[in-house]
Short mmCIF file of C-alpha atoms in Angstrom, two decimals:
data_model
loop_
_atom_site.label_atom_id
_atom_site.label_comp_id
_atom_site.label_asym_id
_atom_site.label_seq_id
_atom_site.Cartn_x
_atom_site.Cartn_y
_atom_site.Cartn_z
CA MET A 1 0.00 0.00 0.00
CA ILE A 2 1.09 3.56 -0.66
CA GLY A 3 0.84 4.74 2.95
CA ARG A 4 4.07 3.05 4.00
CA ASN A 5 6.06 5.25 1.61
CA LEU A 6 4.86 8.56 3.04
CA LYS A 7 6.26 10.63 5.87
CA TYR A 8 4.08 11.92 8.69
CA ASN A 9 3.38 15.63 8.95
CA GLY A 10 0.77 17.78 10.65
CA THR A 11 -0.12 20.07 7.78
CA PHE A 12 -3.57 18.52 7.27
CA SER A 13 -4.42 19.97 10.66
CA SER A 14 -3.68 23.58 9.72
CA ASN A 15 -4.99 24.11 6.19
CA GLY A 16 -8.28 22.23 6.11
CA ILE A 17 -9.42 19.96 3.32
CA LEU A 18 -9.55 22.62 0.53
CA PHE A 19 -12.08 20.77 -1.63
CA ASN A 20 -13.79 23.87 -3.05
CA GLU A 21 -10.45 25.58 -3.53
CA THR A 22 -9.19 22.58 -5.48
CA ILE A 23 -12.29 22.58 -7.67
CA SER A 24 -11.71 26.23 -8.52
CA LEU A 25 -8.14 25.49 -9.67
CA VAL A 26 -8.77 22.38 -11.79
CA GLN A 27 -8.15 24.15 -15.11
CA ILE A 28 -4.80 25.40 -13.81
CA LEU A 29 -3.89 21.95 -12.51
CA LYS A 30 -4.63 20.53 -15.97
CA SER A 31 -2.29 22.99 -17.67
CA ASP A 32 1.34 22.59 -18.71
CA ASN A 33 2.35 25.71 -16.76
CA VAL A 34 0.95 24.80 -13.36
CA GLU A 35 3.56 26.55 -11.25
CA GLU A 36 3.40 29.79 -13.20
CA PHE A 37 -0.39 29.94 -13.09
CA LEU A 38 -0.56 29.02 -9.40
CA ALA A 39 1.89 31.79 -8.53
CA LYS A 40 -0.20 34.20 -10.58
CA GLU A 41 -3.36 33.09 -8.77
CA VAL A 42 -1.79 33.78 -5.38
CA LYS A 43 -1.13 37.34 -6.52
CA GLU A 44 -4.30 38.08 -8.50
CA ASN A 45 -7.02 36.01 -6.77
CA ASN A 46 -8.99 35.42 -9.96
CA LEU A 47 -10.32 31.99 -9.01
CA LEU A 48 -9.89 31.28 -5.32
CA GLN A 49 -11.73 34.37 -4.10
CA ILE A 50 -9.81 34.34 -0.82
CA ASN A 51 -9.27 37.87 0.44
CA SER A 52 -5.91 37.42 2.14
CA GLU A 53 -2.89 36.82 -0.09
CA ALA A 54 -1.17 35.02 2.78
CA THR A 55 -4.13 32.65 3.13
CA ARG A 56 -4.19 32.08 -0.63
CA GLY A 57 -0.51 31.28 -0.49
CA ARG A 58 -1.01 28.67 2.22
CA ALA A 59 -3.89 27.07 0.32
CA VAL A 60 -1.90 26.95 -2.91
CA ARG A 61 1.14 25.46 -1.17
CA GLU A 62 -1.01 22.63 0.16
CA ILE A 63 -2.69 22.03 -3.21
CA ARG A 64 0.73 22.10 -4.87
CA LYS A 65 1.93 19.44 -2.43
CA ARG A 66 -1.04 17.21 -3.27
CA ASN A 67 -0.48 17.75 -6.97
CA LYS A 68 2.95 16.10 -6.65
CA TYR A 69 1.14 12.80 -6.09
CA THR A 70 -0.70 13.00 -9.40
CA GLU A 71 -0.10 13.10 -13.11
CA THR A 72 -1.78 15.57 -15.47
CA SER A 73 -4.10 12.78 -16.61
CA PHE A 74 -5.54 12.68 -13.09
CA TRP A 75 -6.95 16.18 -13.47
CA ASP A 76 -8.31 15.42 -16.93
CA ARG A 77 -10.12 12.45 -15.45
CA PHE A 78 -11.22 14.55 -12.47
CA ASP A 79 -12.65 17.26 -14.74
CA GLN A 80 -14.64 14.71 -16.73
CA SER A 81 -16.09 12.99 -13.67
CA THR A 82 -19.44 13.50 -11.99
CA GLU A 83 -19.47 15.45 -8.74
CA PRO A 84 -19.76 12.33 -6.53
CA GLU A 85 -16.82 10.84 -8.44
CA GLN A 86 -14.82 14.06 -8.05
CA ARG A 87 -15.35 13.87 -4.31
CA LEU A 88 -13.98 10.34 -4.24
CA LEU A 89 -11.01 11.27 -6.42
CA PHE A 90 -10.30 14.09 -3.99
CA PHE A 91 -10.39 11.58 -1.13
CA TYR A 92 -8.00 9.36 -3.08
CA LEU A 93 -5.58 12.26 -3.51
CA CYS A 94 -5.67 13.12 0.20
CA LEU A 95 -4.99 9.51 1.20
CA LYS A 96 -2.03 9.44 -1.18
CA THR A 97 -0.63 12.69 0.21
CA TYR A 98 -1.06 12.32 3.98
CA ARG A 99 0.16 9.17 5.67
CA ILE A 100 -1.69 9.96 8.91
CA LEU A 101 -5.02 9.94 7.06
CA PHE A 102 -4.15 6.71 5.29
CA ASP A 103 -3.18 5.00 8.53
CA LEU A 104 -6.12 6.23 10.60
CA HIS A 105 -8.54 5.32 7.85
CA PHE A 106 -7.29 1.74 7.52
CA LEU A 107 -6.39 1.11 11.15
CA VAL A 108 -9.68 2.39 12.56
CA THR A 109 -12.39 3.46 10.11
CA VAL A 110 -12.35 0.62 7.58
CA LYS A 111 -12.33 -1.96 10.37
CA ARG A 112 -15.31 -0.30 12.06
CA PHE A 113 -17.31 -0.20 8.82
CA TYR A 114 -17.39 -3.98 8.71
CA ILE A 115 -18.46 -4.23 12.35
CA ASP A 116 -21.41 -1.85 12.62
CA SER A 117 -20.81 1.07 10.18
CA THR A 118 -20.83 3.73 12.91
CA LEU A 119 -18.12 6.39 12.96
CA PRO A 120 -15.61 5.35 15.64
CA GLU A 121 -15.34 7.53 18.72
CA THR A 122 -12.34 9.85 18.99
CA PHE A 123 -10.89 7.52 21.63
CA TYR A 124 -10.17 4.82 19.04
CA TYR A 125 -8.33 7.23 16.77
CA LYS A 126 -6.27 8.47 19.72
CA MET A 127 -5.36 4.88 20.55
CA ALA A 128 -4.17 4.39 16.97
CA VAL A 129 -2.16 7.61 17.09
CA ASP A 130 -0.56 6.51 20.37
CA GLU A 131 0.48 3.27 18.71
CA LEU A 132 1.91 5.14 15.72
CA ALA A 133 3.68 7.58 18.05
CA SER A 134 5.55 4.70 19.67
CA GLU A 135 7.17 4.07 16.29
CA ASN A 136 7.58 7.63 15.00
CA GLU A 137 9.02 10.56 16.94
CA LYS A 138 7.35 13.14 14.70
CA VAL A 139 3.91 11.78 15.57
CA ALA A 140 4.93 11.53 19.23
CA ALA A 141 5.69 15.26 19.20
CA TRP A 142 2.21 16.27 18.01
CA SER A 143 0.21 18.44 20.38
CA GLU A 144 -3.34 17.67 21.45
CA THR A 145 -4.44 20.61 19.29
CA THR A 146 -2.79 19.15 16.19
CA LEU A 147 -4.45 15.79 16.75
CA LYS A 148 -7.86 17.34 17.43
CA LYS A 149 -7.72 19.46 14.28
CA THR A 150 -6.46 16.56 12.19
CA LEU A 151 -9.37 14.38 13.31
CA SER A 152 -11.85 17.20 12.72
CA ASN A 153 -10.57 17.69 9.17
CA TYR A 154 -10.55 13.95 8.58
CA ARG A 155 -14.23 13.71 9.54
CA SER A 156 -14.97 16.63 7.22
CA LEU A 157 -13.12 14.81 4.45
CA LEU A 158 -15.23 11.68 4.99
CA ARG A 159 -18.39 13.77 4.71
CA VAL A 160 -17.24 15.63 1.61
CA SER A 161 -16.26 12.33 0.01
CA GLY A 162 -19.69 10.81 0.65
CA LEU A 163 -18.37 8.15 3.02
CA LEU A 164 -20.03 9.57 6.12
CA LYS A 165 -23.72 10.44 6.48
CA GLY A 166 -24.55 11.71 9.94
CA ASP A 167 -22.67 9.31 12.20
CA MET A 168 -22.87 6.38 9.81
CA LEU A 169 -20.14 5.23 7.46
CA THR A 170 -21.56 4.48 4.04
CA SER A 171 -20.43 2.95 0.79
CA PRO A 172 -20.54 5.58 -2.01
CA ASN A 173 -23.12 5.29 -4.75
CA VAL A 174 -21.32 5.76 -8.06
CA ASP A 175 -21.33 3.91 -11.35
CA GLU A 176 -19.46 0.60 -11.18
CA SER A 177 -17.23 1.69 -14.05
CA PHE A 178 -15.68 4.35 -11.80
CA TRP A 179 -13.71 1.68 -9.96
CA ASP A 180 -12.17 0.25 -13.13
CA GLN A 181 -9.37 2.84 -13.20
CA PHE A 182 -8.15 1.69 -9.80
CA LYS A 183 -8.36 -1.97 -10.73
CA THR A 184 -6.40 -1.29 -13.91
CA ASN A 185 -3.72 0.60 -11.97
CA CYS A 186 -3.46 -2.13 -9.30
CA GLU A 187 -4.81 0.23 -6.63
CA LEU A 188 -7.31 -2.09 -5.05
CA TRP A 189 -6.47 -0.46 -1.71
CA PHE A 190 -8.68 2.45 -2.74
CA LEU A 191 -11.68 0.19 -3.28
CA GLU A 192 -11.12 -1.10 0.24
CA ALA A 193 -10.80 2.49 1.49
CA CYS A 194 -14.23 3.23 0.02
CA PHE A 195 -15.80 0.12 1.57
CA GLN A 196 -16.02 -1.65 -1.79
CA PRO A 197 -15.63 -5.39 -2.33
CA ILE A 198 -12.34 -5.96 -4.11
CA ASN A 199 -13.22 -9.30 -5.68
CA LYS A 200 -15.61 -7.91 -8.29
#
């Protein structure tokens, strides 16, 4: 799985999920001059509509980081997808970018889905983080505030992605053909992440 190759960091706690901001920048992310156009957007605010240049800069830095885990074809596919599919592709990108999300999702959330489908209490995520902290000094150094914000943003990400309705984890309702791209690319882990059977 891809999560083992990522380093832990706490940036998902400070910048939010940035789904709407990402949507507004899709045409830039599809272009051949991504860096140039992103820098221009930070200065001119034509698409993001974020008043503060400093805040725009932070948002763009985070989106730029996520973009490193994609190819241009990802954004072409994203742009051609339905909104529910775009939300799942966004979830896919976040799991690829942030190891803490990947680990918490598979260590806690996916397991709970197959037990009773309720969102696990914060306690279970904290237990998982404590276990991870015993193996990684960067995680061990996280403050309670960083953990709380990370979990809050993670829950927001689940809702935006269509995997959480109220307090219930739910399998997304998209066309079966959507999953073919992940099967073709040997990324069955993402089907599992979305509570899909992987033997179809």
